[in-house]
Tab-separated table of C-alpha atoms in Angstrom:
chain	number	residue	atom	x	y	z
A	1238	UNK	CA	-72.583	82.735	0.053
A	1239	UNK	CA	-76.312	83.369	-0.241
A	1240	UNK	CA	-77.861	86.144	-2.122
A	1241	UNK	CA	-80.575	87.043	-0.555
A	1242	UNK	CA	-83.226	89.616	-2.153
A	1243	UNK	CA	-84.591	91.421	1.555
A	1244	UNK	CA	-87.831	93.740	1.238
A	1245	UNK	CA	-88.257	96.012	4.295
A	1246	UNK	CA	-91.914	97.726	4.621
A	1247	UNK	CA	-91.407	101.106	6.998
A	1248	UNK	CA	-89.144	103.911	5.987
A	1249	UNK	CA	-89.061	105.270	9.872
A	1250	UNK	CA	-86.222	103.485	11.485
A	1251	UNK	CA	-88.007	101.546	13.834
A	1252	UNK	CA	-88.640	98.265	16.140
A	1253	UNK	CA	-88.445	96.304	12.445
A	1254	UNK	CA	-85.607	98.177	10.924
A	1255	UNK	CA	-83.472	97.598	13.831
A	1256	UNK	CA	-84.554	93.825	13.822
A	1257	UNK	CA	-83.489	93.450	10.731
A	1258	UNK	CA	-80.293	95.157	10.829
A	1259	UNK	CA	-79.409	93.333	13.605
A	1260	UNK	CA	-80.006	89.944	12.071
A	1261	UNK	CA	-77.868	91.216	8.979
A	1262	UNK	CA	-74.983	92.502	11.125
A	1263	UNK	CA	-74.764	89.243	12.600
A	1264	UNK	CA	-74.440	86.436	9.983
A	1265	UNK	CA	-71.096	84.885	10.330
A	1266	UNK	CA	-68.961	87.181	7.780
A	1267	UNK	CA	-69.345	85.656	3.839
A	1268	UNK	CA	-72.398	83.416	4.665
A	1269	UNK	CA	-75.219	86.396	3.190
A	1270	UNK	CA	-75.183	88.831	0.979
A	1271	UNK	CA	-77.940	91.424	1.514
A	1272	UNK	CA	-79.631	93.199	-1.091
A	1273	UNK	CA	-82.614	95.443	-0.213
A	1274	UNK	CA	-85.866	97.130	-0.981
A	1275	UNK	CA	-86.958	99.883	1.282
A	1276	UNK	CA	-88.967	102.862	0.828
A	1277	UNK	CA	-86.884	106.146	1.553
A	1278	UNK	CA	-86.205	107.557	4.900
A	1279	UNK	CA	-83.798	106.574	7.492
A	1280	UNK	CA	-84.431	102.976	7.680
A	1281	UNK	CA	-82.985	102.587	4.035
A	1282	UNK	CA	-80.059	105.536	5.358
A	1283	UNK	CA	-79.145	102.876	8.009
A	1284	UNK	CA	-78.904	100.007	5.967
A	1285	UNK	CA	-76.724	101.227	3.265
A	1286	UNK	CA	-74.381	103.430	5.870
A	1287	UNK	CA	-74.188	99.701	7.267
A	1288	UNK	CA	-72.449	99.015	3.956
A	1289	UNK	CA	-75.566	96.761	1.956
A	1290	UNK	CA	-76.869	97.481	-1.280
A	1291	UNK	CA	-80.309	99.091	-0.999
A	1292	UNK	CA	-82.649	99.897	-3.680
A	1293	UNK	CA	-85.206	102.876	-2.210
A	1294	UNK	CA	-88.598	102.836	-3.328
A	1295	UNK	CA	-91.266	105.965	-2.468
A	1296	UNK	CA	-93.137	103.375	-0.523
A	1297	UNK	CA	-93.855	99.200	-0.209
A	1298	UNK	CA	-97.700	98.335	-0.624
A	1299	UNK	CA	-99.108	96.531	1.875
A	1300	UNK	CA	-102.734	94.819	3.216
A	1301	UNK	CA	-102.529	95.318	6.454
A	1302	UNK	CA	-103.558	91.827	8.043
A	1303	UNK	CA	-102.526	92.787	11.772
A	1304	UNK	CA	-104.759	92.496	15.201
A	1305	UNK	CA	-104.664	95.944	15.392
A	1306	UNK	CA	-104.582	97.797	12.359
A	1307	UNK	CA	-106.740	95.841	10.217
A	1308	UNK	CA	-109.528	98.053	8.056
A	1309	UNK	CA	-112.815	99.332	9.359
A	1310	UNK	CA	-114.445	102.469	9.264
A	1311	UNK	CA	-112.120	105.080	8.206
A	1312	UNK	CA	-109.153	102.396	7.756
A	1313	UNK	CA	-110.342	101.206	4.654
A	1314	UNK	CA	-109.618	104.675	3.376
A	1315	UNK	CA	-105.813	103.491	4.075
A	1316	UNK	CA	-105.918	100.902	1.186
A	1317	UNK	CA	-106.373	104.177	-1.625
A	1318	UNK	CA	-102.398	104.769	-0.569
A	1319	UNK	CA	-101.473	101.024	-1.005
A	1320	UNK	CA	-103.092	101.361	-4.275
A	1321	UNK	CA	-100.958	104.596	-5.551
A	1322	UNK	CA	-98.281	102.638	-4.316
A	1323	UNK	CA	-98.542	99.674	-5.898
A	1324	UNK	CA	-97.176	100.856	-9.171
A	1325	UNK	CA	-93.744	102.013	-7.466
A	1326	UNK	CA	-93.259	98.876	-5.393
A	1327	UNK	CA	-93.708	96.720	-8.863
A	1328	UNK	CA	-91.344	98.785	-10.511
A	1329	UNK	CA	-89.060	98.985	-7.931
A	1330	UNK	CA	-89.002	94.926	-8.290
A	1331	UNK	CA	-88.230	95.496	-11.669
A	1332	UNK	CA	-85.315	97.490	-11.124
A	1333	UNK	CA	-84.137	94.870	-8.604
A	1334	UNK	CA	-83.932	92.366	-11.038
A	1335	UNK	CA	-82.195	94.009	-13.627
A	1336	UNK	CA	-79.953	95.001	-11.099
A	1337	UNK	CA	-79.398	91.869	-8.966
A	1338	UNK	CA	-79.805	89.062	-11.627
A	1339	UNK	CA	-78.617	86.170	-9.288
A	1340	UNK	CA	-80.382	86.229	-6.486
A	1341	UNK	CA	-80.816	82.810	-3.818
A	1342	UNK	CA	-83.940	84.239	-1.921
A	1343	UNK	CA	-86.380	86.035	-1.129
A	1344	UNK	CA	-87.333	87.418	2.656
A	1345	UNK	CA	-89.952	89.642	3.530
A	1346	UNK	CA	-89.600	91.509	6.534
A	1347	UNK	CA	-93.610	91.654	7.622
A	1348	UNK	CA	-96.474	89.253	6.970
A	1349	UNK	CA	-98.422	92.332	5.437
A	1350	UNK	CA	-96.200	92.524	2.310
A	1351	UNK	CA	-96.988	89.010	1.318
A	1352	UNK	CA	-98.493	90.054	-2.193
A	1353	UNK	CA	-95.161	92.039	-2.730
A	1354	UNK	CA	-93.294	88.692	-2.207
A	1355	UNK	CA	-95.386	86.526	-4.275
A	1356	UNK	CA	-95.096	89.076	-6.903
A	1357	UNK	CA	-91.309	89.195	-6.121
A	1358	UNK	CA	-91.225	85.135	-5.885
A	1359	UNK	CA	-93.047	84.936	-9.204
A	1360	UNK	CA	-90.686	87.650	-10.775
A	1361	UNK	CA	-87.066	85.791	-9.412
A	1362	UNK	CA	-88.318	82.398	-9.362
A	1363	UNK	CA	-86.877	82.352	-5.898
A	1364	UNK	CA	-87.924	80.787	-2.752
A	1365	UNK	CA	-89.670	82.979	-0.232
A	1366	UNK	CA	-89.097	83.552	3.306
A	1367	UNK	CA	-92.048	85.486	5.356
A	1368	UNK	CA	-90.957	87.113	8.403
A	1369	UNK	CA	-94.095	87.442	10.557
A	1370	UNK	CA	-93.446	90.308	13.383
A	1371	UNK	CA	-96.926	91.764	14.523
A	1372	UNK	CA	-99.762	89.925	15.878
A	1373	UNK	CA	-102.433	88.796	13.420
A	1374	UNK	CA	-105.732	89.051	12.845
A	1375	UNK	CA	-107.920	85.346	11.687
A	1376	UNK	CA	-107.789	85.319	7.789
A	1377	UNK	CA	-108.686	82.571	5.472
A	1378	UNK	CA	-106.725	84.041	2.585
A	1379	UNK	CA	-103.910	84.794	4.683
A	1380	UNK	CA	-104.089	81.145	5.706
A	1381	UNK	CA	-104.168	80.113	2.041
A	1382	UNK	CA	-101.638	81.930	0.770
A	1383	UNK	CA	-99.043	81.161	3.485
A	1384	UNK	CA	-100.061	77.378	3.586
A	1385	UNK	CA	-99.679	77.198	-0.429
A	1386	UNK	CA	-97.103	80.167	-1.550
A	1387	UNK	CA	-94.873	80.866	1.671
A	1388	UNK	CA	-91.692	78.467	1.396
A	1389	UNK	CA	-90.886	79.384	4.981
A	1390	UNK	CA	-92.536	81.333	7.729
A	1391	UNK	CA	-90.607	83.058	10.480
A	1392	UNK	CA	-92.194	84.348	13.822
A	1393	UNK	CA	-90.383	86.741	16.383
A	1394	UNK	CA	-92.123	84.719	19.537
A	1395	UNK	CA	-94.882	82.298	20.478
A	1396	UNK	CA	-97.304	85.638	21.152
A	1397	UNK	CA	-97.037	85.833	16.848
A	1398	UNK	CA	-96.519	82.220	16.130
A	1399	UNK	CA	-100.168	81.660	18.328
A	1400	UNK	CA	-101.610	84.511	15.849
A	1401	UNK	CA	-100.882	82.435	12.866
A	1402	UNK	CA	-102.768	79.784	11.496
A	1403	UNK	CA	-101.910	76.585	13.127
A	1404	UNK	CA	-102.309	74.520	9.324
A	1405	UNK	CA	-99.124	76.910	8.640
A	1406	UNK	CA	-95.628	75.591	10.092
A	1407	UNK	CA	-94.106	77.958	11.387
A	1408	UNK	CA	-90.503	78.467	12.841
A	1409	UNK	CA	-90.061	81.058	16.034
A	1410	UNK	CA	-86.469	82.868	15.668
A	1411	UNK	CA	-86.876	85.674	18.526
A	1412	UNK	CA	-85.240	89.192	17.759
A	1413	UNK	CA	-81.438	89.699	18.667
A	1414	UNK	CA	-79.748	92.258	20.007
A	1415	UNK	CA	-76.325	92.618	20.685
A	1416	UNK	CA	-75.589	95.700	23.176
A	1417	UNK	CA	-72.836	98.219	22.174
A	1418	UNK	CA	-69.574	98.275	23.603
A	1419	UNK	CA	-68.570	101.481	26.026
A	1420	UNK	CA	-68.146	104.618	23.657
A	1421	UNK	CA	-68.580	107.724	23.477
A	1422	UNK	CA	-71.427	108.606	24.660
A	1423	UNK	CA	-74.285	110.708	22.085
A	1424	UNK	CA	-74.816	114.605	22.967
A	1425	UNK	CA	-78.454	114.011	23.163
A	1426	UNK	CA	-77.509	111.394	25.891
A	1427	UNK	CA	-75.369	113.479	27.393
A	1428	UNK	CA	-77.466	116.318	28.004
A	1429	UNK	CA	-80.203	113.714	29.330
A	1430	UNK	CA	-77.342	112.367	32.286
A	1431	UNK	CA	-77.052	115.903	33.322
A	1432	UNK	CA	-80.117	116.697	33.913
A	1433	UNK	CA	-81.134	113.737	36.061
A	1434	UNK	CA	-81.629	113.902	39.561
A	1435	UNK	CA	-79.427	112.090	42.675
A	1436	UNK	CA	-81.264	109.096	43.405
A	1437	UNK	CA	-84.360	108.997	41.034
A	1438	UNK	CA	-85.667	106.254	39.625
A	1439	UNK	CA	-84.700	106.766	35.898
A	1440	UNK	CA	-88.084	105.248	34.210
A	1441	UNK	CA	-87.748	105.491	30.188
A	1442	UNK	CA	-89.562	104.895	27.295
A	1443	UNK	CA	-87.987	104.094	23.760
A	1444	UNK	CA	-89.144	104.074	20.802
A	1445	UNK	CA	-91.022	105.840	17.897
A	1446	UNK	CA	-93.382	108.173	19.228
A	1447	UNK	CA	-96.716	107.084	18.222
A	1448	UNK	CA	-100.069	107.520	20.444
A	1449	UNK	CA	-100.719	103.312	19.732
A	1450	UNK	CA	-97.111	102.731	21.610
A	1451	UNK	CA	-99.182	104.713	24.565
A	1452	UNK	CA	-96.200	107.752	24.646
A	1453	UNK	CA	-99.827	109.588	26.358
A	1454	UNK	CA	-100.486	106.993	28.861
A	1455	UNK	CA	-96.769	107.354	29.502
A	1456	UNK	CA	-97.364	111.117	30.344
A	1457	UNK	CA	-100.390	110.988	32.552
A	1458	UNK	CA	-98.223	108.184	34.541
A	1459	UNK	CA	-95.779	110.549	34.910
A	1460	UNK	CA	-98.104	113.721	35.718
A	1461	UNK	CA	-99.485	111.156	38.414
A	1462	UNK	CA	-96.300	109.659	40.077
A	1463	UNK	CA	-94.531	113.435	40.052
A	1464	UNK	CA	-97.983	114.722	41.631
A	1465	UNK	CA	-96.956	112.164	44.813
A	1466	UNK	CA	-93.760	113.701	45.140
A	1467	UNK	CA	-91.954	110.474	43.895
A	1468	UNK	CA	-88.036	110.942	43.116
A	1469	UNK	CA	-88.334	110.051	39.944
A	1470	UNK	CA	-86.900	111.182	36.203
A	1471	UNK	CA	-89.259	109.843	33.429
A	1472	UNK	CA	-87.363	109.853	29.924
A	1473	UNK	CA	-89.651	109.675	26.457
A	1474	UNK	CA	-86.624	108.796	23.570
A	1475	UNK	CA	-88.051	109.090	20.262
A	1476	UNK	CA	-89.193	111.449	17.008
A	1477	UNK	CA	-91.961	111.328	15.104
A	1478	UNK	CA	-91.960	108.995	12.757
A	1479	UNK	CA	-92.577	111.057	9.719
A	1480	UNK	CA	-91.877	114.670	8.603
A	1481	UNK	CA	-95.570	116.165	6.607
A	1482	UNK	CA	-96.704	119.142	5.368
A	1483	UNK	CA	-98.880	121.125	3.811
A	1484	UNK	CA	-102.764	119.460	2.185
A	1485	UNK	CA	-101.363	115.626	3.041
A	1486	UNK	CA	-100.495	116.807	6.875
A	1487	UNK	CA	-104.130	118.903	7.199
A	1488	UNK	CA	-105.917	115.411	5.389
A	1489	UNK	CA	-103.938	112.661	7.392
A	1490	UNK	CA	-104.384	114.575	10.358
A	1491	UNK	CA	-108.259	115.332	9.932
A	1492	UNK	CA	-108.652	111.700	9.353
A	1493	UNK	CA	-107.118	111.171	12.363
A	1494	UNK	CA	-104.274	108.698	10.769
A	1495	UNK	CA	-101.511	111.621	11.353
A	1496	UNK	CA	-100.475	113.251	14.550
A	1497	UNK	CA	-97.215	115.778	15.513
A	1498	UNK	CA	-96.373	113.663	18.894
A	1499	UNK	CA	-93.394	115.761	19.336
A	1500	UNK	CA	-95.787	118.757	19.577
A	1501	UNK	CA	-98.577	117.273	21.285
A	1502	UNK	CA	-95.792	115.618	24.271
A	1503	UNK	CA	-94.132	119.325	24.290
A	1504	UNK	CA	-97.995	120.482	25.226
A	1505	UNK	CA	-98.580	117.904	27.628
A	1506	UNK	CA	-95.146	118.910	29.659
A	1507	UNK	CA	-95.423	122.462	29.226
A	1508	UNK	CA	-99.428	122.204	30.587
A	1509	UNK	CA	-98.594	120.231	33.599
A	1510	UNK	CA	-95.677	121.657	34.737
A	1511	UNK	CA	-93.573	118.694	34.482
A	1512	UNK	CA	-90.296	119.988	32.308
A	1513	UNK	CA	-88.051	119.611	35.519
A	1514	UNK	CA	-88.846	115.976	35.475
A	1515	UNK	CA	-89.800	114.381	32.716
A	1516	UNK	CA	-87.446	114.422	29.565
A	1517	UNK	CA	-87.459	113.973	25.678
A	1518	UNK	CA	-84.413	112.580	23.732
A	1519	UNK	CA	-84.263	112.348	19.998
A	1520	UNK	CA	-84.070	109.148	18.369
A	1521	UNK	CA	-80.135	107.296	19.047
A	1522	UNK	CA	-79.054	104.927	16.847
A	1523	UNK	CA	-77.229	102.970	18.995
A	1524	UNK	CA	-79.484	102.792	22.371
A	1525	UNK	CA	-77.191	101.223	24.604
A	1526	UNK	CA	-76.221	104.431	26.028
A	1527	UNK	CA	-79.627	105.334	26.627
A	1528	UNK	CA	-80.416	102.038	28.043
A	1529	UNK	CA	-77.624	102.606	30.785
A	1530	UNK	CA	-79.105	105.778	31.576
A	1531	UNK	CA	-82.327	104.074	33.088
A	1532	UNK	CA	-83.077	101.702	35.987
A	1533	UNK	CA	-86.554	100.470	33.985
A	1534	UNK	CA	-87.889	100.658	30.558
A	1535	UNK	CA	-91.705	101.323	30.305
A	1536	UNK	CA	-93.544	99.618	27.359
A	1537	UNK	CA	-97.411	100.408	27.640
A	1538	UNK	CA	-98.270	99.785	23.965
A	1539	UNK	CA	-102.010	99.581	22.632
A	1540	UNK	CA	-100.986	96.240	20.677
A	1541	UNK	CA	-101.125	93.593	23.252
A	1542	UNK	CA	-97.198	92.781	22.457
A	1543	UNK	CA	-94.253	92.887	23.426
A	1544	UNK	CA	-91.924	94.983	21.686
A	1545	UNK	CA	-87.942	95.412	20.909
A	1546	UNK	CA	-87.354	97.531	23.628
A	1547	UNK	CA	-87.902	95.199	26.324
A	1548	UNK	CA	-85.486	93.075	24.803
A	1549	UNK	CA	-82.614	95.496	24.652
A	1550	UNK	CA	-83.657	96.752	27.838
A	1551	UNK	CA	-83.595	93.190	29.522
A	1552	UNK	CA	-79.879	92.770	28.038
A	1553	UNK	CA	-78.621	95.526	29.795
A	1554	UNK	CA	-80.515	94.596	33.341
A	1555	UNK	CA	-83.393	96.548	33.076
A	1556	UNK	CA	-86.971	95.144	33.925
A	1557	UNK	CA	-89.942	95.974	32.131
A	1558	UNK	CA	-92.847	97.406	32.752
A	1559	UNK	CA	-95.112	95.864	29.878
A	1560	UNK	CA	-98.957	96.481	28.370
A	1561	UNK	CA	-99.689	92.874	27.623
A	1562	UNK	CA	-103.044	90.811	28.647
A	1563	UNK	CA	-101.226	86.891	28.237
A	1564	UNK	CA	-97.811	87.275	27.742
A	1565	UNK	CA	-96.172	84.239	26.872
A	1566	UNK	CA	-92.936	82.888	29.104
A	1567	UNK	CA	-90.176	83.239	25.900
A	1568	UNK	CA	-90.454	87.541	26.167
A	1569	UNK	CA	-91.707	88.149	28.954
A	1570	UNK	CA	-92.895	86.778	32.892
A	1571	UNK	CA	-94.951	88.708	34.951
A	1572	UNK	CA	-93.588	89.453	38.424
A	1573	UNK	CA	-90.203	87.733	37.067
A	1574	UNK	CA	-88.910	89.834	34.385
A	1575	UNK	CA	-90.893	92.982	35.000
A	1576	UNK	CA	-94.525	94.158	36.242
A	1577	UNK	CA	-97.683	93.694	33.921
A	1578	UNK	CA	-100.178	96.286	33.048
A	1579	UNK	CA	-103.390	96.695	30.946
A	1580	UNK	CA	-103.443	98.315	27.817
A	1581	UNK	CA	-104.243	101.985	27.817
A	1582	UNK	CA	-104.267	102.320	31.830
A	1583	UNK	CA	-102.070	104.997	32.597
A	1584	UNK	CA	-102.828	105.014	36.565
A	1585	UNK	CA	-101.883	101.134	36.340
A	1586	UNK	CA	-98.481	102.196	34.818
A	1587	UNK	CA	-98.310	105.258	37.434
A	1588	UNK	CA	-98.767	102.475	40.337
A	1589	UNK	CA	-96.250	100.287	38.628
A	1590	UNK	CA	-93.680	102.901	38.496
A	1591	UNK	CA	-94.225	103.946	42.078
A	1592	UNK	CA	-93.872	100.443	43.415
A	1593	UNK	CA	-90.589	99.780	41.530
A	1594	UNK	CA	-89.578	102.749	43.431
A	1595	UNK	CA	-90.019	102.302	46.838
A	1596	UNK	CA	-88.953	98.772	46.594
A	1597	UNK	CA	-84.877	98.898	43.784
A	1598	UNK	CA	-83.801	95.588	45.162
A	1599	UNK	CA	-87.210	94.513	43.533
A	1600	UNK	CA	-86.310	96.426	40.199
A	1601	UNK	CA	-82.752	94.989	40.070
A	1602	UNK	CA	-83.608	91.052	40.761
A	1603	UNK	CA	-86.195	91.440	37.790
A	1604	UNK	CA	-83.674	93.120	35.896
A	1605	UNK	CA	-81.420	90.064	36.215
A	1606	UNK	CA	-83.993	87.713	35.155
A	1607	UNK	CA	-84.981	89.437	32.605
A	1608	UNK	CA	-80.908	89.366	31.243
A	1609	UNK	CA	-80.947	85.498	31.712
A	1610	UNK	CA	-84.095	85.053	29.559
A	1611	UNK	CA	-82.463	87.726	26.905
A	1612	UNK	CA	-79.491	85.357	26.991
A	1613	UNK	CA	-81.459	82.466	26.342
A	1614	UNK	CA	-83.911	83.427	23.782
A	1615	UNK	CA	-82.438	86.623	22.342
A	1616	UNK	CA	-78.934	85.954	21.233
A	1617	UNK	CA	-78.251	87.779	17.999
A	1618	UNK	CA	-75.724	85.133	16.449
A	1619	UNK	CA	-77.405	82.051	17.439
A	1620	UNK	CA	-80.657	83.550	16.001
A	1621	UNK	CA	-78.861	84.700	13.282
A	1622	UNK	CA	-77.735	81.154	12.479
A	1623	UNK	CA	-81.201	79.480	12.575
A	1624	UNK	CA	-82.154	81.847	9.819
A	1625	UNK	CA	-78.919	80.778	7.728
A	1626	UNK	CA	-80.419	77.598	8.393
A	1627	UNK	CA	-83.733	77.892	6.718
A	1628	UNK	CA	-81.567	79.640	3.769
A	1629	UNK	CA	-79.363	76.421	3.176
A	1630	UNK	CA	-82.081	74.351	3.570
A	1631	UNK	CA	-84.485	76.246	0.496
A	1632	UNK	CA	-81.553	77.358	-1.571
């Protein structure tokens, strides 16, 4: 069995969260033993009601290397938190090692905690695994560290594997996702089915709300398709991804790196006159029940990527309707899988959604290739199983 040390950036429970979960969930039983770092919040509440060992942390430091959220302007203002950080994240290590002595590994869960796994790889003397899952941006010490410190690099797809630097070998291991089995069905989901009309086109979103994920250019799609008299139910699942208050919410929001997205989607429906139609579900756990709720899963993110949810849609039949300039044929084919849009074009998504439904056969044979390329690229276990490869082969 392989101890391996795991350090998770985001306390939201999120796109990466579930990844990793996922992953952990499906190593053949006794092959891992997980042992984690994450800050507190609900990511670290899932892992250890999953049964793992989980050391919480106030927050990971990071240097945020991404495509899209690298610092200008005002973002540089972003690295004063990583700095108060810092201290708890190296102490946090600390603790980790007096409390796991034996560990076999090291895996980071995001390319922008690097530093926090060389300082982790220097503290263990352990091999380190970086798990690259958002879209770079060019960077020469990036390059240098991965090419000289990294003892294995993991992307989710080609889109992130192209972002890397091509001196840097690099292994793709796509996400998994293995759908839940008929259950019970949540409340929240529950109340959702009742409340949807005979014969609409069921057009969801999923995800944590955040204005970069486009949950706004989701809303003006719907204010235009409903204007047209479409038979359609549009369903926004999702919370915010933080609870603030007081001086940090007034500062983070003034800045403009805060925003109450539950408030400002509750405005949007109440303004427009759209409550009878369009629909807001708090986060589920286990989506699968959400995901047979829907006939198409909307994903008009600001990143240029796509995302977990058109995976788990695509298992359960569901094409996608996906906010990506040159998407590359392991996620996702245009006119095959599901309909592409540009970024930030919400009349674009509003004509996608109306063409999907005049025209369900349409929807449904893209939902069925998008299940065949889930089945070949997105298998939990056999993902899972490369990964235990690259363990046996460092440790």
């Amino acid at each position: 069995m392989k101890r391996v040390l795991y350090i998770h950036l985001a306390g939201p429970f999120g796109g990466a969260s579930r990844s990793l979960l996922e992953l952990l969930r499906a190593f053949p039983k006794g092959a891992v033993e997980p042992l984690l770092i994450a800050p507190r919040g609900s990511a670290a509440d899932h892992f250890a009601q999953s049964g793992f060992e989980v050391q919480r942390v106030l927050g990971v430091s990071r240097y945020d290397t991404t495509r899209y959220g690298h610092y200008r302007g005002l973002r540089w203002l972003i690295l004063l938190r990583e700095i108060w950080l810092l201290p708890f994240t190296l102490i946090a290590l600390w603790k980790a090692s007096r409390r796991w002595r034996d560990i076999d590994l090291i895996h980071i869960n995001e390319v922008t905690i690097l530093g926090v796994g060389l300082a982790a790889k220097w503290l263990f003397g352990r091999p380190l695994v970086v798990h690259a899952r958002s879209v770079q941006r060019h960077s020469r010490l990036l390059q240098r560290l991965l090419e000289r410190r990294a003892d294995a690099v993991v992307a989710i797809d080609e889109t992130v594997r192209a972002s890397l630097p091509a001196s840097v070998p690099v292994q793709v291991v796509h996400n998994g996702f293995t759908p839940a089995s008929a259950g019970a069905v949540p409340a929240p989901v529950q109340r959702l089915r009742d409340n949807l009309h005979a014969g609409s086109l069921r057009v969801g979103m999923v995800g944590t709300l955040l204005a970069l994920k486009g949950v706004f250019d989701f809303l003006e799609a719907a204010r235009l398709v409903l204007a047209q008299g479409a038979n359609v139910d549009l369903v926004l699942v999702g919370s915010n991804t933080r609870r603030l208050g007081g001086l940090k919410e007034r500062l983070l929001r003034g800045l403009g790196f805060a925003q109450d997205m539950e408030a400002g989607v509750e405005r949007f429906v109440a303004a427009h006159g759209l409550g009878e139609r369009v629909h807001r579900v708090e986060f589920v756990a286990e989506v699968s029940s959400v995901y047979e709720s829907l006939d198409v899963v909307c994903f008009p993110s600001h990143l240029n990527a796509i995302g977990r949810p058109v995976i788990e849609a695509a298992w359960h039949l569901l094409p996608s309707i996906a906010a990506v300039s040159e998407p590359l044929p392991d996620t996702f084919v245009p006119g095959e899988t599901g309909l592409q849009i540009p970024a930030r074009d919400a009349a674009a998504l509003a004509g996608a959604i109306l063409e999907l439904e005049k025209n369900r056969e349409e929807a449904r044979r893209m939902g069925a290739a998008a299940r065949r390329l889930a089945e070949r690229n997105f298998d939990s276990r056999r993902n899972a199983q490369q990964v235990l490869d690259i363990y046996r082969r460092l440790a």
